[in-house]
Amino acid sequence: MSSENQDFNKSKAFLIDMTKCTGCRGCQVACKQWNQLGAEKTEFFTGEGYQNPPLMSEYTFTRIKFRDYEKNGQNEFAFYKEMCMHCNEPACASVCPVGAFKKTKEGPVTYDADRCIGCRFCMVACPFGVPKYEWSKALPLVRKCTGCYSRVKEGLKPACATTCVSAITYGNREDMIKEANKRIAARPEKYLKKLYGSEEAGGTSVIYLTALPFDELGFKPVTKRPLPSYTWQALRLVPGIFLTVGSSLSLLSWFNHRKERIAKEEEQRKSGATPKEES
Amino acid sequence: MTAAKIIANEIKGYHRFVQFLIVLVALGALASLARFVFGLGVTTNLNDTFPWGLWISFDVVTAVPLAAGAFTLGAIVHCFHIKKLEPLVRPAIVTGFLGYSLVCVGLLLDLGQPQRGWHTLVYWNPHSPMFEVSMCVMAYTTVLFLEFLSPVCEKFGYHVPMRLLRTLEMPLVVAAASISTLHQSSLGTFFLIAVDKLHSLWYNPLLPLLFWLSAMCAGISIIIVEATMSHKYMGQPDEGELLETLAKILPWVITVYLTVKFFSLFALTQGPLFNRPGLLVLFVVEVVGGMIIPLFMLMSRKVREDGRLRATAAWMVIAGIILNRFNVSMFGMEAPGTFYYPSFIESLVTIGIIAAHILFFVLIAKYFPIFEHHPETVDYSIPDHFHKTEKGHAHGAAKA
Ligand code: SF4
Ligand code: SF4
Ligand code: SF4
């Protein structure tokens, strides 16, 4: 875990403008290449629409979702790049018992495969359904978008952002949000007046701009509160409860046993006998 | 005779039910072997949208409260000093110890990298409920093991360690109760992170408290059931009077539980409650069948005094808690339109684990003085027939 004192505005973030996405899936390919991900045998129409592969998986850290919809009587496509959101306060990092996930100060949330014990709590916890599992292996590990941390920490852009001609912008989170608002202000008739990711799950390092309502694109409605706080409000009580229960039970039993002890001592003193064996 | 032959002979003398259990355990062991050879993906029905299945829902989340008898009873007997319940303590400790050991087994099977289980001891993340639970489960299994050592030492007549264990008894009881409080409730904390995933019928901020309270209900009910069954099937004396006392405590705990449950349901829950009819049915069955009906049953003296009815009520509570854990960790977590059901191998492993629990309990009861309060009258061997011991029939395994 990590992140309380970090200034997320200075960390790097993606701005994904879906009105500019042409659905070329260059990012999907670039991601595969950079991360050396295996190929997946796919078929058309196995998923919800035209997209392929049907879901993110151990081999696919990012993919373009296709949505067809009707606008002014015309059939149109909308595209949505699905990837790890690199939450400011990641649920995955907070629940991992061995701390395999980490929010880096550069922005990406990284995963340390050498620590992971494979409990899959991160998968249960992530509100965006991002971490995937190597179901094909006997001793599986978790896989997910790394935010190309190995590139970012050397000053490069992530592979997907480098490949993309127009839809993905990468830079300081603060600047990305400013830029997004600028685009909305410049063309209010085109954009929805909402940034997905600015507040979701307490803010993420991936910010989306769209023309279509987010739920129609398949964005999950997610709480605005950072997820770790949900469990922490209970967990932070742990030491206190431990001490309270422990000490009150000790006291209680001490008192309850005292009477008996006193009676026994009395008896012994009276009879003058040596202490009796208990068992 | 070689050791193997002795063991084989010993096993031949067992009751058929016990032999059947051995077969189930063996099948479970084979199934878990298959899991390691072929991988989780092939042998289970788990997938990326449903990463936790039967093994977490039953072997961990359900088995832990079912093993809660030991700490509940230990606290009642020793801290509140209700001495007459003491004869029940040892069987409860054995059940608890077995339960927890098997929880560890279930957990290891479910882990993708079980060989790295020790990482939880090295890489600490106190923000993780899983970290907390695994620490507690390890600590508590150790405590239960120490408590379980008493009958073992007694059996072999080791006096010095017994002395030590006697001295440690109280601290251990207190440790057991405090550790249990933590991890029983932390199992509920697990699901606090599943905001927007767990259905609002079960999701609320008091989940940890509810888990803890229901674990106590489970603990007491398990003791009632266990004592009734070992009276009926293992020729142990009737603990009716003691169980009546427990049956008197139980309704109080249930009432507190239900109060908190309904308070959190109506005052703290956000999100729709009635949008998934299937889940609603499960919820009603859980609460009415598993808590409210047994509550009313146990409020009547007639039920509390009647061994059968009392055990029935306790069974209902247990069933209610099992259903509750499944609702929280499985049914309530399924997104609409998805459906998970355990695969054959997953089920086989879980059946094997349950069988192992019963088997080991029977065997431990056979070889060690856990029903210690009437040592002269009891032959610790298993009766050949579970209802009555046939006279004159030589016990194949009477040597203990
Ligand atoms: S989107 Fe999921 S996997 Fe990515 S950082 Fe957030 S919680 Fe972790
Ligand atoms: S599966 Fe691995 S990374 Fe995910 S929570 Fe468990 S130990 Fe952490
Ligand atoms: S940031 Fe890197 S790992 Fe993540 S989707 Fe883009 S290319 Fe793939």
XYZ file of C-alpha atoms and ligand atoms in Angstrom:
703
model
C 0.000 0.000 0.000
C 1.179 3.385 -0.436
C -0.523 6.354 -1.398
C -1.878 8.785 1.165
C 0.625 11.571 0.764
C 1.060 11.372 -2.954
C 0.096 14.251 -5.149
C -1.813 12.513 -7.868
C -2.047 15.618 -9.998
C 1.666 15.431 -10.636
C 1.583 11.763 -11.542
C 1.061 10.711 -15.121
C -2.357 9.952 -16.537
C -4.012 8.880 -19.782
C -6.569 11.083 -21.422
C -8.609 8.920 -23.751
C -10.843 10.875 -26.057
C -13.217 8.332 -27.488
C -14.659 10.675 -30.043
C -11.244 10.614 -31.700
C -10.789 6.862 -31.593
C -11.101 5.220 -35.005
C -11.110 1.682 -33.664
C -7.876 0.765 -35.426
C -6.749 -1.263 -32.408
C -3.182 -0.107 -32.799
C -2.985 0.228 -29.011
C -4.085 -3.372 -28.608
C -1.295 -4.544 -30.884
C 1.331 -2.241 -29.398
C 0.466 -3.500 -25.940
C 0.841 -7.111 -27.035
C 4.178 -6.369 -28.601
C 5.630 -4.420 -25.719
C 4.457 -6.859 -23.091
C 5.228 -9.952 -25.193
C 1.740 -11.299 -24.772
C 0.690 -14.505 -26.465
C -1.866 -14.637 -29.230
C -5.437 -15.583 -28.535
C -7.598 -17.629 -30.835
C -10.692 -15.579 -31.398
C -13.945 -15.815 -33.265
C -16.233 -13.101 -34.328
C -19.338 -12.389 -32.277
C -18.236 -14.328 -29.240
C -18.481 -11.172 -27.167
C -21.100 -8.499 -26.915
C -20.406 -6.888 -30.272
C -17.792 -6.743 -32.977
C -14.879 -6.527 -30.633
C -12.201 -9.126 -30.427
C -11.086 -10.741 -28.205
C -14.358 -10.903 -26.284
C -12.803 -9.974 -22.946
C -9.554 -8.790 -21.449
C -7.538 -11.795 -20.363
C -4.130 -13.022 -19.348
C -3.078 -12.374 -22.970
C -4.904 -9.100 -23.501
C -4.212 -6.173 -21.178
C -6.179 -3.710 -23.221
C -8.742 -3.956 -25.937
C -11.110 -1.787 -27.883
C -14.750 -2.344 -27.133
C -17.154 -1.622 -29.984
C -20.593 -0.284 -29.405
C -23.024 0.342 -32.217
C -25.765 2.826 -31.602
C -28.177 4.968 -33.498
C -27.650 8.684 -33.912
C -30.051 10.803 -35.976
C -31.361 7.645 -37.575
C -27.858 6.601 -38.578
C -25.977 3.597 -37.310
C -22.750 4.665 -35.712
C -19.907 3.089 -33.794
C -18.420 4.150 -30.530
C -15.126 2.771 -29.271
C -13.881 2.427 -25.772
C -10.385 1.418 -24.765
C -10.575 -0.902 -21.827
C -7.531 -1.122 -19.568
C -6.401 -0.849 -15.967
C -7.495 2.513 -14.590
C -4.417 2.897 -12.376
C -6.545 4.157 -9.522
C -5.137 6.794 -7.229
C -5.982 4.596 -4.293
C -6.167 1.153 -5.834
C -8.453 -1.451 -4.315
C -6.186 -4.178 -5.669
C -3.218 -2.824 -3.719
C -5.174 -2.401 -0.538
C -6.522 -5.960 -0.382
C -3.452 -7.855 -1.534
C -2.221 -9.695 1.578
C 1.400 -9.589 0.441
C 1.390 -6.127 -1.087
C 2.088 -7.272 -4.640
C 0.380 -4.216 -6.126
C 1.843 -0.779 -5.728
C 0.822 2.670 -6.813
C 4.031 4.199 -8.117
C 4.710 7.887 -7.791
C 4.870 8.083 -11.588
C 1.252 6.948 -11.815
C 1.094 3.325 -12.954
C -0.069 0.628 -10.553
C 2.482 -2.155 -10.779
C 2.281 -5.813 -9.930
C 5.134 -7.789 -8.411
C 4.704 -11.337 -9.661
C 7.359 -12.668 -7.298
C 5.311 -11.794 -4.263
C 1.844 -12.858 -5.391
C 0.459 -15.935 -3.674
C -2.427 -16.224 -6.092
C -5.336 -15.598 -3.744
C -7.236 -13.595 -6.376
C -8.513 -11.078 -3.859
C -7.348 -8.329 -6.212
C -9.730 -9.663 -8.837
C -12.615 -9.615 -6.399
C -11.737 -6.139 -5.221
C -11.051 -4.262 -8.436
C -14.186 -2.283 -9.277
C -13.310 -2.296 -12.980
C -12.693 -6.021 -13.301
C -9.140 -5.546 -14.476
C -6.790 -8.144 -12.994
C -6.947 -11.380 -14.951
C -5.646 -14.805 -14.053
C -3.512 -17.338 -15.851
C -6.198 -19.975 -15.809
C -4.184 -22.057 -18.244
C -1.359 -22.688 -15.771
C -0.942 -25.106 -12.884
C 0.622 -22.381 -10.735
C -1.062 -19.273 -12.090
C -0.292 -15.615 -11.529
C -2.240 -12.423 -12.039
C -1.860 -10.391 -15.233
C -2.872 -6.853 -15.971
C -1.839 -3.680 -17.741
C 1.348 -2.400 -16.157
C 0.844 1.170 -17.292
C 4.094 0.384 -19.090
C 5.930 1.283 -15.916
C 9.237 0.110 -17.354
C 8.859 2.747 -20.097
C 7.320 5.486 -17.990
C 10.023 5.469 -15.363
C 12.578 6.010 -18.152
C 10.629 9.005 -19.388
C 8.935 7.276 -22.298
C 5.218 7.140 -22.983
C 3.322 3.874 -22.634
C 3.348 1.719 -25.753
C -0.346 2.188 -26.453
C -0.139 5.978 -26.089
C 2.881 6.091 -28.387
C 1.110 4.166 -31.103
C -2.173 5.997 -30.982
C -2.377 8.869 -33.433
C -5.012 10.966 -31.765
C -7.211 9.464 -29.102
C -4.698 8.861 -26.308
C -2.844 11.715 -24.659
C -0.387 11.063 -21.863
C 0.878 13.552 -19.321
C 0.455 14.982 -15.836
C -2.967 14.193 -14.448
C -3.647 17.833 -13.720
C -2.849 18.826 -17.297
C -4.924 15.992 -18.687
C -7.980 17.117 -16.739
C -7.407 20.695 -17.824
C -7.076 19.596 -21.426
C -10.247 17.536 -21.202
C -12.230 20.429 -19.807
C -10.834 22.654 -22.517
C -12.070 20.263 -25.185
C -15.511 20.097 -23.604
C -15.671 23.885 -23.410
C -14.562 24.263 -27.028
C -17.172 21.888 -28.419
C -19.975 21.588 -25.881
C -22.377 20.163 -28.464
C -20.079 17.228 -29.105
C -18.934 16.075 -25.681
C -20.745 14.790 -22.685
C -20.070 17.111 -19.784
C -18.502 14.476 -17.644
C -15.053 13.007 -17.203
C -15.031 9.338 -16.334
C -12.108 8.674 -14.041
C -11.750 12.086 -12.485
C -13.625 10.973 -9.385
C -14.474 7.298 -9.946
C -13.083 5.090 -7.202
C -11.487 8.171 -5.706
C -9.899 9.225 -8.984
C -7.899 7.245 -11.522
C -4.960 7.808 -13.836
C -7.122 7.106 -16.869
C -9.588 9.803 -17.852
C -12.227 9.280 -20.513
C -14.008 11.798 -22.685
C -16.988 10.660 -24.751
C -19.942 11.767 -26.756
C -22.188 8.968 -25.525
C -23.588 8.357 -22.075
C -21.030 6.290 -20.211
C -23.365 3.516 -19.188
C -24.318 2.966 -22.814
C -20.691 2.311 -23.596
C -20.463 -0.276 -20.891
C -18.722 1.814 -18.257
C -19.529 0.528 -14.833
C -21.023 2.987 -12.399
C -18.463 3.078 -9.622
C -18.524 4.696 -6.218
C -16.714 8.026 -5.891
C -15.150 7.051 -2.630
C -11.700 5.445 -2.699
C -12.343 1.750 -2.223
C -9.646 1.048 0.358
C -11.497 3.295 2.785
C -14.426 0.877 2.836
C -12.415 -1.924 4.367
C -10.072 0.300 6.289
C -12.900 1.769 8.344
C -13.371 -1.727 9.768
C -9.760 -2.899 9.731
C -8.343 0.056 11.548
C -10.352 -1.025 14.588
C -8.541 -4.351 14.712
C -5.786 -3.607 17.242
C -8.237 -1.830 19.515
C -10.732 -4.672 19.416
C -7.990 -7.192 20.017
C -6.786 -5.368 23.096
C -10.287 -4.670 24.391
C -11.541 -8.210 24.001
C -8.315 -9.649 25.324
C -8.091 -7.478 28.387
C -11.762 -7.559 29.284
C -11.881 -11.324 29.003
C -8.730 -11.601 31.098
C -10.177 -9.360 33.760
C -13.484 -11.137 33.656
C -11.937 -14.534 34.126
C -9.595 -13.284 36.775
C -12.536 -12.018 38.805
C -14.616 -15.074 38.197
C -11.836 -17.368 39.230
C -10.821 -15.284 42.203
C -13.640 -16.418 44.409
C -12.755 -19.995 43.831
C -9.088 -19.346 44.458
C -9.813 -17.588 47.706
C -12.071 -20.377 48.867
C -9.411 -22.929 48.074
C -6.727 -21.050 49.924
C -8.968 -20.715 52.927
C -9.575 -24.393 52.930
C -5.915 -25.160 52.665
C -5.035 -22.829 55.440
C -7.647 -24.386 57.665
C -6.663 -27.958 57.061
C -2.989 -27.045 57.073
C -2.444 -29.561 54.355
C 0.032 -29.307 51.542
C -1.413 -27.975 48.289
C -3.343 -30.656 46.495
C -2.535 -31.855 43.036
C -4.991 -30.567 40.569
C -5.239 -33.433 38.206
C 3.588 -57.480 11.998
C 4.847 -54.561 10.024
C 3.452 -51.128 10.700
C 1.533 -51.166 7.425
C -0.109 -54.431 8.341
C -1.073 -53.170 11.755
C -2.667 -50.147 10.190
C -4.457 -52.239 7.580
C -5.805 -54.531 10.253
C -6.855 -51.605 12.339
C -8.757 -50.117 9.433
C -10.464 -53.397 8.676
C -11.936 -53.262 12.136
C -13.584 -49.908 11.555
C -17.244 -49.391 11.038
C -18.364 -49.319 7.439
C -19.282 -45.650 7.678
C -15.720 -44.852 8.712
C -14.357 -46.851 5.814
C -16.675 -44.960 3.514
C -15.272 -41.704 4.896
C -11.772 -42.926 4.175
C -12.755 -43.542 0.563
C -14.211 -40.036 0.288
C -11.069 -38.516 1.718
C -8.962 -40.478 -0.740
C -11.105 -39.275 -3.630
C -10.772 -35.707 -2.393
C -7.021 -36.113 -2.226
C -6.954 -37.412 -5.796
C -9.090 -34.503 -6.937
C -6.754 -32.010 -5.316
C -3.845 -33.724 -7.005
C -5.651 -33.216 -10.302
C -5.948 -29.525 -9.487
C -2.182 -29.220 -9.247
C -1.440 -31.292 -12.305
C -3.948 -29.741 -14.667
C -4.328 -26.283 -13.171
C -7.189 -24.291 -11.734
C -8.614 -23.323 -15.087
C -9.255 -26.853 -16.274
C -10.374 -28.431 -13.038
C -12.608 -25.690 -11.688
C -15.410 -23.575 -13.043
C -13.692 -20.412 -11.906
C -12.952 -17.676 -14.374
C -12.043 -14.021 -14.551
C -15.560 -12.853 -13.748
C -15.943 -15.326 -10.920
C -12.535 -15.792 -9.344
C -13.703 -17.133 -5.981
C -15.855 -20.224 -5.925
C -16.841 -23.137 -3.741
C -13.447 -23.464 -2.078
C -13.531 -19.948 -0.750
C -17.262 -19.950 -0.100
C -17.375 -23.219 1.748
C -13.899 -24.335 2.746
C -12.961 -20.921 4.071
C -15.814 -18.503 4.580
C -18.266 -21.129 5.840
C -15.913 -23.499 7.605
C -14.445 -20.786 9.799
C -17.715 -19.879 11.561
C -18.598 -23.568 11.783
C -15.387 -24.085 13.707
C -16.310 -21.303 16.100
C -17.524 -23.666 18.814
C -14.155 -23.744 20.482
C -13.748 -20.064 21.144
C -17.376 -19.463 22.047
C -17.463 -22.283 24.513
C -13.998 -21.602 25.858
C -15.013 -18.058 26.646
C -18.330 -19.087 28.166
C -16.801 -21.770 30.340
C -13.613 -20.138 31.438
C -14.199 -16.427 31.373
C -17.760 -16.435 32.615
C -16.874 -19.430 34.702
C -19.904 -21.547 33.914
C -18.204 -24.699 35.011
C -20.892 -27.209 34.308
C -20.330 -26.798 30.580
C -16.750 -27.913 30.899
C -17.246 -31.470 29.599
C -18.126 -29.999 26.229
C -14.912 -28.040 25.868
C -12.589 -30.732 24.602
C -14.751 -32.046 21.783
C -15.287 -28.425 20.755
C -11.554 -27.804 20.723
C -10.932 -30.881 18.616
C -13.626 -29.812 16.165
C -12.166 -26.327 16.063
C -8.641 -27.566 15.531
C -9.735 -29.891 12.746
C -11.890 -27.208 11.221
C -9.078 -24.722 11.089
C -6.513 -27.189 9.827
C -8.870 -28.019 7.001
C -9.497 -24.341 6.332
C -5.758 -24.072 5.824
C -5.865 -27.028 3.443
C -8.750 -25.494 1.509
C -6.957 -22.182 1.323
C -3.754 -23.759 0.069
C -5.642 -25.589 -2.642
C -7.295 -22.418 -3.765
C -4.113 -20.368 -3.870
C -2.479 -20.107 -7.248
C 0.944 -20.268 -5.627
C 0.489 -22.349 -2.475
C 4.229 -22.880 -2.151
C 4.457 -19.170 -1.398
C 1.946 -19.254 1.451
C 4.677 -18.120 3.808
C 4.854 -14.800 1.990
C 2.043 -13.535 4.216
C 4.447 -13.842 7.127
C 7.143 -11.820 5.405
C 5.401 -9.230 3.265
C 2.908 -7.518 5.528
C 0.031 -5.486 4.274
C -2.064 -4.515 7.274
C -4.590 -2.867 4.974
C -5.637 -6.253 3.648
C -8.355 -8.222 5.419
C -6.857 -11.305 3.797
C -3.560 -10.596 5.502
C -5.345 -10.245 8.798
C -7.341 -13.420 8.362
C -4.374 -15.498 7.315
C -2.319 -14.295 10.277
C -5.215 -15.009 12.620
C -5.925 -18.399 11.146
C -2.290 -19.373 11.560
C -2.169 -18.043 15.103
C -5.456 -19.623 16.022
C -4.587 -23.004 14.562
C -1.493 -22.906 16.759
C -3.543 -22.007 19.815
C -6.023 -24.779 19.106
C -3.160 -27.166 18.557
C -1.751 -26.296 21.972
C -5.153 -26.740 23.551
C -5.508 -30.017 21.738
C -2.168 -31.171 23.145
C -3.764 -31.582 26.573
C -5.633 -34.783 25.787
C -2.628 -36.018 23.835
C -0.307 -35.547 26.799
C -2.877 -37.092 29.057
C -3.099 -40.104 26.885
C 0.635 -40.690 26.914
C 1.024 -39.565 30.489
C 3.469 -36.731 29.838
C 3.167 -34.878 33.099
C 5.557 -32.019 32.660
C 4.125 -30.626 29.427
C 0.685 -31.105 30.895
C 1.598 -28.913 33.801
C 2.739 -26.286 31.360
C -0.417 -26.577 29.301
C -2.562 -26.260 32.406
C -0.813 -23.025 33.266
C -1.255 -21.800 29.747
C -4.916 -22.740 29.676
C -6.374 -19.398 30.618
C -4.102 -17.258 28.446
C -4.852 -19.590 25.575
C -8.591 -19.287 26.075
C -8.347 -15.524 26.125
C -6.065 -15.511 23.093
C -8.437 -17.826 21.269
C -11.421 -15.594 21.931
C -9.676 -12.395 20.908
C -8.079 -13.833 17.799
C -11.379 -15.370 16.761
C -13.235 -12.135 17.221
C -10.818 -10.572 14.794
C -10.824 -13.044 11.994
C -14.449 -14.056 12.236
C -15.316 -10.426 11.676
C -12.578 -9.864 9.114
C -14.144 -12.487 6.915
C -16.982 -10.011 6.660
C -14.513 -7.231 5.963
C -13.405 -9.186 2.881
C -16.621 -8.274 1.198
C -16.644 -4.620 2.191
C -14.321 -4.008 -0.732
C -16.866 -5.519 -3.115
C -18.810 -2.287 -3.245
C -21.131 -2.401 -6.269
C -20.518 -6.158 -6.524
C -22.146 -7.699 -3.500
C -25.889 -7.189 -3.576
C -27.257 -4.662 -1.088
C -29.290 -7.324 0.692
C -25.975 -8.317 2.221
C -23.653 -5.406 1.611
C -23.535 -2.947 4.462
C -20.827 -1.428 6.599
C -21.699 -3.628 9.573
C -20.893 -6.837 7.713
C -17.906 -7.607 9.970
C -20.015 -7.274 13.105
C -22.703 -9.466 11.578
C -20.153 -12.099 10.674
C -18.871 -12.138 14.203
C -22.298 -12.374 15.810
C -23.444 -15.103 13.464
C -20.210 -16.986 14.103
C -21.179 -17.090 17.759
C -24.624 -18.414 16.865
C -22.902 -21.022 14.729
C -20.498 -21.901 17.511
C -23.214 -22.529 20.067
C -25.392 -24.454 17.629
C -22.496 -26.620 16.546
C -21.806 -27.578 20.129
C -25.427 -28.584 20.612
C -25.460 -30.644 17.451
C -22.104 -32.201 18.128
C -22.968 -33.277 21.652
C -26.317 -34.639 20.528
C -24.698 -36.611 17.747
C -21.858 -38.019 19.794
C -24.451 -39.071 22.336
C -26.497 -40.763 19.677
C -23.820 -42.309 17.500
C -20.726 -42.600 19.611
C -22.182 -43.839 22.825
C -21.313 -40.717 24.780
C -23.459 -39.747 27.760
C -26.390 -37.414 27.382
C -25.402 -33.815 27.988
C -29.016 -32.698 27.843
C -28.873 -30.431 30.837
C -25.781 -28.642 29.679
C -27.209 -28.208 26.237
C -30.321 -26.684 27.736
C -28.158 -23.984 29.225
C -26.623 -23.328 25.836
C -30.041 -23.361 24.234
C -30.991 -20.649 26.653
C -28.046 -18.471 25.673
C -28.529 -18.962 21.956
C -31.799 -16.993 21.500
C -30.140 -13.959 23.065
C -27.294 -14.032 20.608
C -29.691 -14.571 17.710
C -31.759 -11.615 18.850
C -28.748 -9.346 18.945
C -27.704 -10.620 15.527
C -31.129 -10.034 14.012
C -31.378 -6.593 15.533
C -28.080 -5.522 14.046
C -28.974 -7.180 10.765
C -32.277 -5.389 10.363
C -30.863 -2.135 11.596
C -28.088 -2.233 9.020
C -30.467 -3.426 6.342
C -32.892 -0.566 6.766
C -30.698 2.219 8.066
C -27.334 1.725 6.420
C -27.884 -0.035 3.136
C -27.618 1.926 -0.056
C -28.953 0.603 -3.281
C -32.053 -1.348 -4.223
C -33.061 -4.343 -2.146
C -35.814 -5.879 -4.185
C -34.509 -5.867 -7.750
C -33.340 -9.497 -7.864
C -36.193 -11.880 -6.955
C -33.888 -14.901 -6.783
C -31.638 -13.243 -4.265
C -34.613 -12.006 -2.303
C -35.857 -15.579 -1.920
C -32.425 -16.677 -0.706
C -32.389 -13.810 1.757
C -35.823 -14.655 3.138
C -34.980 -18.340 3.465
C -31.768 -17.441 5.252
C -33.304 -15.037 7.713
C -36.669 -16.649 8.354
C -35.719 -20.313 8.130
C -32.257 -19.979 9.560
C -32.791 -17.436 12.312
C -36.336 -16.355 13.080
C -38.018 -19.778 13.230
C -35.297 -21.381 15.366
C -35.356 -18.273 17.540
C -39.024 -18.791 18.294
C -38.494 -22.505 18.739
C -35.736 -21.961 21.257
C -37.798 -19.468 23.199
C -40.128 -22.240 24.235
C -39.020 -24.335 27.156
C -40.480 -27.438 25.574
C -38.089 -27.219 22.655
C -35.099 -26.521 24.829
C -35.821 -29.559 26.969
C -36.491 -31.918 24.116
C -33.203 -33.214 22.754
C -34.510 -33.739 19.251
C -36.276 -30.433 18.820
C -33.348 -28.621 20.335
C -30.963 -30.240 17.901
C -33.361 -29.455 15.056
C -33.389 -25.797 15.970
C -29.600 -25.804 16.186
C -29.393 -27.449 12.775
C -31.626 -24.767 11.352
C -29.376 -22.051 12.710
C -26.362 -23.802 11.213
C -28.094 -24.147 7.870
C -29.041 -20.483 8.020
C -25.457 -19.462 8.615
C -24.157 -21.714 5.856
C -26.683 -20.161 3.501
C -25.705 -16.707 4.714
C -22.038 -17.293 3.929
C -22.897 -18.640 0.504
C -25.197 -15.706 -0.117
C -22.484 -13.248 0.762
C -19.585 -14.919 -0.972
C -21.266 -16.607 -3.913
C -24.873 -15.867 -4.843
C -24.864 -12.209 -3.869
C -21.598 -11.676 -5.750
C -22.816 -13.009 -9.076
C -23.530 -10.240 -11.511
C -26.922 -10.529 -13.164
C -26.685 -12.847 -16.138
C -23.653 -14.769 -14.921
C -23.822 -18.092 -13.228
C -21.178 -20.037 -11.416
C -21.592 -23.555 -10.151
C -18.785 -25.710 -8.791
C -17.167 -28.253 -11.055
C -17.056 -31.970 -10.288
C -13.494 -31.774 -9.028
C -14.174 -28.737 -6.874
C -17.104 -30.532 -5.273
C -15.102 -33.710 -4.775
C -12.385 -31.797 -2.944
C -14.885 -30.096 -0.682
C -16.688 -33.360 0.067
C -13.307 -34.886 0.844
C -12.548 -32.072 3.262
C -15.857 -32.496 5.065
C -15.354 -36.263 5.201
C -11.844 -35.746 6.540
C -13.224 -33.597 9.319
C -15.710 -36.216 10.465
C -13.202 -38.997 10.000
C -10.487 -37.342 12.039
C -12.956 -36.426 14.737
C -14.088 -40.011 15.040
C -10.528 -41.267 15.059
C -9.333 -38.745 17.599
C -12.284 -39.527 19.803
C -11.335 -43.151 19.474
C -7.701 -42.812 20.439
C -7.593 -39.819 22.738
C -9.432 -38.874 25.910
C -11.503 -36.001 24.642
C -14.704 -37.069 26.294
C -12.641 -37.153 29.407
C -15.171 -36.733 32.177
C -16.026 -40.386 32.667
C -12.896 -42.271 31.854
C -13.818 -45.506 33.593
C -17.015 -46.214 31.804
C -16.000 -45.387 28.314
C -14.399 -47.632 25.797
C -13.029 -45.186 23.259
C -13.370 -47.518 20.369
C -16.026 -46.864 17.800
C -19.054 -49.057 18.197
C -19.501 -51.477 15.331
C -22.953 -50.257 14.698
C -23.725 -46.712 15.216
C -26.926 -47.149 17.107
C -26.001 -49.805 19.570
C -22.901 -51.713 20.450
C -23.359 -55.392 19.871
C -22.256 -57.314 22.863
C -19.783 -60.126 22.426
C -18.651 -58.861 19.076
C -14.940 -58.344 19.365
C -13.916 -54.840 18.450
C -11.347 -55.132 15.771
C -9.676 -52.033 17.032
C -10.289 -52.033 20.710
C -6.675 -51.384 21.538
C -6.306 -47.726 22.183
S -8.383 -0.536 -12.094
Fe -8.376 -2.305 -10.772
S -6.419 -3.269 -11.167
Fe -6.273 -1.194 -11.976
S -5.418 -0.018 -10.282
Fe -7.623 0.155 -10.113
S -8.179 -1.488 -8.705
Fe -6.118 -1.931 -9.418
S -3.779 -12.794 -6.307
Fe -1.697 -12.086 -5.916
S -1.734 -9.935 -6.414
Fe -3.851 -10.562 -6.236
S -4.381 -10.122 -4.109
Fe -3.718 -12.237 -4.148
S -1.540 -12.168 -3.703
Fe -2.147 -10.080 -4.250
S -0.147 1.137 -20.755
Fe 1.165 -0.422 -21.590
S 0.410 -2.304 -20.635
Fe -1.180 -0.765 -20.362
S -2.553 -0.990 -22.084
Fe -1.047 0.557 -22.689
S 0.529 -0.627 -23.701
Fe -0.679 -2.085 -22.573
